[in-house]
Amino acid sequence: MSSDFEGYEQDFAVLTAEITSKIGRVPKLSPDEKKQMVANVEKQLEEAKELLEQMDLEVREIPSQSRGMYTSRMRSYKQEMGKLETDFKRSRIAYSDEVRNELLGDDGNSSENQRAHLLDNTERLERSSRRLEAGYQIAVETEQIGQEMLENLSHDREKIQRARERLRETDANLGKSSRILTGMLRRIIQNRILVVILAIIVVVTILTAIFISVKGH
């Protein structure tokens, strides 16, 4: 399981390095090259998001006692992804301003004002995105805690069931032992009664013999 995660991790590192390099090159390209580069970066960002989703699924399959380290690494990768998206948005806004200026012939001041307005909106969106990500992280952690509680409850239930089975077996053994002891006690009483009867017969026989002997003399 960890080997799969590390494989996705390496792919993510290579992909984000390529994205960072391409974002840095966007301002230096010609309009046609910029358009092609922006489309390329958008595609790679989607691939990076898919890798993050795969890594997140792998982390959920890791046992809870070993999950903490991977959760921390995932948090760092998500922050890195957010920074890449922010940098790309700024680069794309600059690219959009250039295209608009070429088509409409806007002056520099108007372009700067529009760019500042777009950057302000972008920052607001980023703050909202960070809040959503924080909420998602809390939900994931809550889900993990719930899963651990369910696992503990399941283990406790198994222990209780095993204890009940042992109690049933003990009761059954006690019942058998009780029947055996009752039978032994009954045989002992019967044997003692037979001994007493035999003793009485012997005594009566002896007394009868003595009586007949005395009477004959």
CSV table of C-alpha atoms in Angstrom, one decimal:
chain,number,residue,atom,x,y,z
A,1,MET,CA,0.0,0.0,0.0
A,2,SER,CA,2.8,2.5,0.9
A,3,SER,CA,4.7,1.6,-2.2
A,4,ASP,CA,1.7,2.7,-4.4
A,5,PHE,CA,1.5,6.0,-2.4
A,6,GLU,CA,5.2,6.6,-2.9
A,7,GLY,CA,4.9,6.0,-6.7
A,8,TYR,CA,2.1,8.5,-6.9
A,9,GLU,CA,4.2,10.8,-4.8
A,10,GLN,CA,7.1,10.7,-7.2
A,11,ASP,CA,4.8,11.3,-10.2
A,12,PHE,CA,3.3,14.3,-8.4
A,13,ALA,CA,6.7,15.8,-7.7
A,14,VAL,CA,7.9,15.5,-11.3
A,15,LEU,CA,4.6,16.9,-12.6
A,16,THR,CA,4.5,19.9,-10.2
A,17,ALA,CA,8.1,20.7,-11.1
A,18,GLU,CA,7.2,20.8,-14.8
A,19,ILE,CA,4.1,23.0,-14.1
A,20,THR,CA,6.2,25.4,-12.0
A,21,SER,CA,8.8,25.7,-14.8
A,22,LYS,CA,6.1,26.3,-17.5
A,23,ILE,CA,4.3,28.9,-15.4
A,24,GLY,CA,7.5,30.8,-15.0
A,25,ARG,CA,8.1,30.7,-18.8
A,26,VAL,CA,4.6,32.0,-19.8
A,27,PRO,CA,5.4,35.8,-19.6
A,28,LYS,CA,8.4,35.4,-21.9
A,29,LEU,CA,6.5,33.6,-24.7
A,30,SER,CA,4.8,35.1,-27.8
A,31,PRO,CA,1.0,35.3,-27.8
A,32,ASP,CA,0.5,32.1,-29.7
A,33,GLU,CA,3.1,30.2,-27.6
A,34,LYS,CA,1.4,31.5,-24.4
A,35,LYS,CA,-2.0,30.3,-25.6
A,36,GLN,CA,-0.5,26.8,-26.2
A,37,MET,CA,1.4,26.8,-22.9
A,38,VAL,CA,-1.7,27.9,-20.9
A,39,ALA,CA,-3.7,25.0,-22.3
A,40,ASN,CA,-0.8,22.6,-21.6
A,41,VAL,CA,-0.5,23.8,-18.0
A,42,GLU,CA,-4.3,23.4,-17.5
A,43,LYS,CA,-4.1,19.8,-18.6
A,44,GLN,CA,-1.2,19.1,-16.3
A,45,LEU,CA,-3.0,20.7,-13.3
A,46,GLU,CA,-5.9,18.3,-13.9
A,47,GLU,CA,-3.4,15.4,-14.0
A,48,ALA,CA,-1.9,16.6,-10.7
A,49,LYS,CA,-5.4,16.8,-9.1
A,50,GLU,CA,-6.1,13.2,-10.2
A,51,LEU,CA,-2.8,12.1,-8.6
A,52,LEU,CA,-3.8,13.9,-5.4
A,53,GLU,CA,-7.1,12.0,-5.4
A,54,GLN,CA,-5.4,8.7,-5.9
A,55,MET,CA,-2.9,9.5,-3.1
A,56,ASP,CA,-5.8,10.5,-0.8
A,57,LEU,CA,-7.6,7.1,-1.5
A,58,GLU,CA,-4.3,5.2,-0.7
A,59,VAL,CA,-4.0,7.1,2.6
A,60,ARG,CA,-7.5,6.1,3.6
A,61,GLU,CA,-6.6,2.4,3.1
A,62,ILE,CA,-3.5,2.7,5.4
A,63,PRO,CA,-4.1,1.4,9.0
A,64,SER,CA,-5.1,4.2,11.4
A,65,GLN,CA,-2.0,3.8,13.5
A,66,SER,CA,0.3,4.5,10.6
A,67,ARG,CA,-1.9,7.1,8.8
A,68,GLY,CA,-0.7,10.3,10.6
A,69,MET,CA,2.6,10.7,8.7
A,70,TYR,CA,0.9,10.2,5.3
A,71,THR,CA,-1.9,12.6,6.2
A,72,SER,CA,0.6,15.3,7.0
A,73,ARG,CA,2.3,14.8,3.7
A,74,MET,CA,-1.0,15.0,1.9
A,75,ARG,CA,-1.7,18.3,3.6
A,76,SER,CA,1.6,19.7,2.3
A,77,TYR,CA,0.9,18.5,-1.2
A,78,LYS,CA,-2.5,20.1,-1.2
A,79,GLN,CA,-1.0,23.4,-0.1
A,80,GLU,CA,1.6,23.1,-2.9
A,81,MET,CA,-1.2,22.4,-5.4
A,82,GLY,CA,-3.1,25.5,-4.2
A,83,LYS,CA,0.0,27.6,-4.6
A,84,LEU,CA,0.5,26.3,-8.2
A,85,GLU,CA,-3.1,27.1,-9.1
A,86,THR,CA,-2.7,30.6,-7.6
A,87,ASP,CA,0.5,31.3,-9.6
A,88,PHE,CA,-1.2,29.9,-12.8
A,89,LYS,CA,-4.3,32.1,-12.3
A,90,ARG,CA,-2.1,35.2,-12.0
A,91,SER,CA,-0.1,34.2,-15.1
A,92,ARG,CA,-3.4,33.5,-17.0
A,93,ILE,CA,-4.8,36.9,-15.9
A,94,ALA,CA,-1.7,38.6,-17.2
A,95,TYR,CA,-2.1,36.6,-20.4
A,96,SER,CA,-5.8,37.6,-20.7
A,97,ASP,CA,-4.9,41.2,-20.2
A,98,GLU,CA,-2.4,41.1,-23.0
A,99,VAL,CA,-4.8,39.5,-25.4
A,100,ARG,CA,-7.6,42.0,-24.5
A,101,ASN,CA,-5.3,45.0,-24.9
A,102,GLU,CA,-4.3,43.7,-28.3
A,103,LEU,CA,-7.9,43.2,-29.4
A,104,LEU,CA,-9.4,46.3,-27.9
A,105,GLY,CA,-6.4,48.7,-27.7
A,106,ASP,CA,-7.0,49.5,-24.0
A,107,ASP,CA,-4.5,51.9,-22.5
A,108,GLY,CA,-2.0,50.8,-19.7
A,109,ASN,CA,-3.9,52.3,-16.8
A,110,SER,CA,-7.1,50.6,-17.6
A,111,SER,CA,-5.3,47.3,-18.0
A,112,GLU,CA,-3.6,47.7,-14.7
A,113,ASN,CA,-6.9,48.6,-13.0
A,114,GLN,CA,-8.6,45.6,-14.5
A,115,ARG,CA,-5.7,43.4,-13.5
A,116,ALA,CA,-5.8,44.6,-9.9
A,117,HIS,CA,-9.5,44.0,-9.8
A,118,LEU,CA,-9.1,40.5,-11.2
A,119,LEU,CA,-6.3,39.7,-8.7
A,120,ASP,CA,-8.4,40.9,-5.9
A,121,ASN,CA,-11.2,38.6,-7.0
A,122,THR,CA,-8.7,35.8,-7.4
A,123,GLU,CA,-7.4,36.3,-3.8
A,124,ARG,CA,-11.0,36.2,-2.5
A,125,LEU,CA,-11.6,33.0,-4.4
A,126,GLU,CA,-8.4,31.6,-3.0
A,127,ARG,CA,-9.4,32.4,0.6
A,128,SER,CA,-12.8,30.7,0.0
A,129,SER,CA,-11.0,27.7,-1.5
A,130,ARG,CA,-8.7,27.5,1.5
A,131,ARG,CA,-11.7,27.6,3.8
A,132,LEU,CA,-13.4,24.8,1.8
A,133,GLU,CA,-10.1,22.8,1.9
A,134,ALA,CA,-9.9,23.3,5.7
A,135,GLY,CA,-13.5,22.2,6.0
A,136,TYR,CA,-12.8,19.2,3.8
A,137,GLN,CA,-9.8,18.3,5.9
A,138,ILE,CA,-11.9,18.5,9.1
A,139,ALA,CA,-14.5,16.3,7.5
A,140,VAL,CA,-11.8,13.7,6.5
A,141,GLU,CA,-10.3,13.7,10.0
A,142,THR,CA,-13.8,13.4,11.6
A,143,GLU,CA,-14.5,10.4,9.2
A,144,GLN,CA,-11.2,8.8,10.3
A,145,ILE,CA,-12.1,9.3,13.9
A,146,GLY,CA,-15.5,7.8,13.3
A,147,GLN,CA,-14.0,4.8,11.5
A,148,GLU,CA,-11.6,4.2,14.4
A,149,MET,CA,-14.5,4.4,16.9
A,150,LEU,CA,-16.5,1.9,14.8
A,151,GLU,CA,-13.5,-0.4,14.7
A,152,ASN,CA,-13.1,-0.2,18.5
A,153,LEU,CA,-16.8,-0.9,19.0
A,154,SER,CA,-16.6,-3.8,16.7
A,155,HIS,CA,-13.6,-5.3,18.6
A,156,ASP,CA,-15.4,-4.7,21.9
A,157,ARG,CA,-18.5,-6.5,20.5
A,158,GLU,CA,-16.4,-9.5,19.5
A,159,LYS,CA,-14.8,-9.6,23.0
A,160,ILE,CA,-18.3,-9.5,24.6
A,161,GLN,CA,-19.5,-12.3,22.3
A,162,ARG,CA,-16.5,-14.4,23.1
A,163,ALA,CA,-17.1,-13.8,26.8
A,164,ARG,CA,-20.7,-14.9,26.4
A,165,GLU,CA,-19.7,-18.0,24.6
A,166,ARG,CA,-17.2,-18.9,27.4
A,167,LEU,CA,-20.0,-18.3,30.0
A,168,ARG,CA,-22.3,-20.6,28.1
A,169,GLU,CA,-19.6,-23.3,27.9
A,170,THR,CA,-18.9,-22.8,31.6
A,171,ASP,CA,-22.6,-23.2,32.5
A,172,ALA,CA,-22.9,-26.3,30.4
A,173,ASN,CA,-19.8,-27.8,32.1
A,174,LEU,CA,-21.2,-26.9,35.5
A,175,GLY,CA,-24.5,-28.6,34.6
A,176,LYS,CA,-22.7,-31.8,33.6
A,177,SER,CA,-20.6,-31.7,36.7
A,178,SER,CA,-23.7,-31.2,38.8
A,179,ARG,CA,-25.4,-34.2,37.2
A,180,ILE,CA,-22.3,-36.4,37.7
A,181,LEU,CA,-22.0,-35.4,41.4
A,182,THR,CA,-25.7,-36.0,41.9
A,183,GLY,CA,-25.4,-39.5,40.4
A,184,MET,CA,-22.3,-40.3,42.6
A,185,LEU,CA,-24.1,-39.1,45.7
A,186,ARG,CA,-27.1,-41.2,44.9
A,187,ARG,CA,-24.9,-44.3,44.4
A,188,ILE,CA,-23.1,-43.7,47.7
A,189,ILE,CA,-26.4,-43.5,49.5
A,190,GLN,CA,-27.7,-46.6,47.9
A,191,ASN,CA,-24.5,-48.5,48.8
A,192,ARG,CA,-24.7,-47.3,52.4
A,193,ILE,CA,-28.3,-48.5,52.6
A,194,LEU,CA,-27.3,-51.9,51.2
A,195,VAL,CA,-24.5,-52.1,53.8
A,196,VAL,CA,-26.9,-51.3,56.6
A,197,ILE,CA,-29.4,-53.9,55.3
A,198,LEU,CA,-26.7,-56.6,55.0
A,199,ALA,CA,-25.5,-55.7,58.6
A,200,ILE,CA,-29.0,-56.1,59.9
A,201,ILE,CA,-29.4,-59.4,58.1
A,202,VAL,CA,-26.1,-60.7,59.5
A,203,VAL,CA,-27.0,-59.6,63.1
A,204,VAL,CA,-30.4,-61.1,62.8
A,205,THR,CA,-28.9,-64.4,61.5
A,206,ILE,CA,-26.4,-64.5,64.3
A,207,LEU,CA,-29.0,-63.8,67.0
A,208,THR,CA,-31.3,-66.4,65.5
A,209,ALA,CA,-28.5,-69.0,65.5
A,210,ILE,CA,-27.6,-68.2,69.1
A,211,PHE,CA,-31.2,-68.4,70.1
A,212,ILE,CA,-31.7,-71.8,68.5
A,213,SER,CA,-28.5,-73.0,70.0
A,214,VAL,CA,-29.5,-72.0,73.5
A,215,LYS,CA,-32.9,-73.4,73.2
A,216,GLY,CA,-31.6,-76.8,72.0
A,217,HIS,CA,-29.5,-77.2,75.2
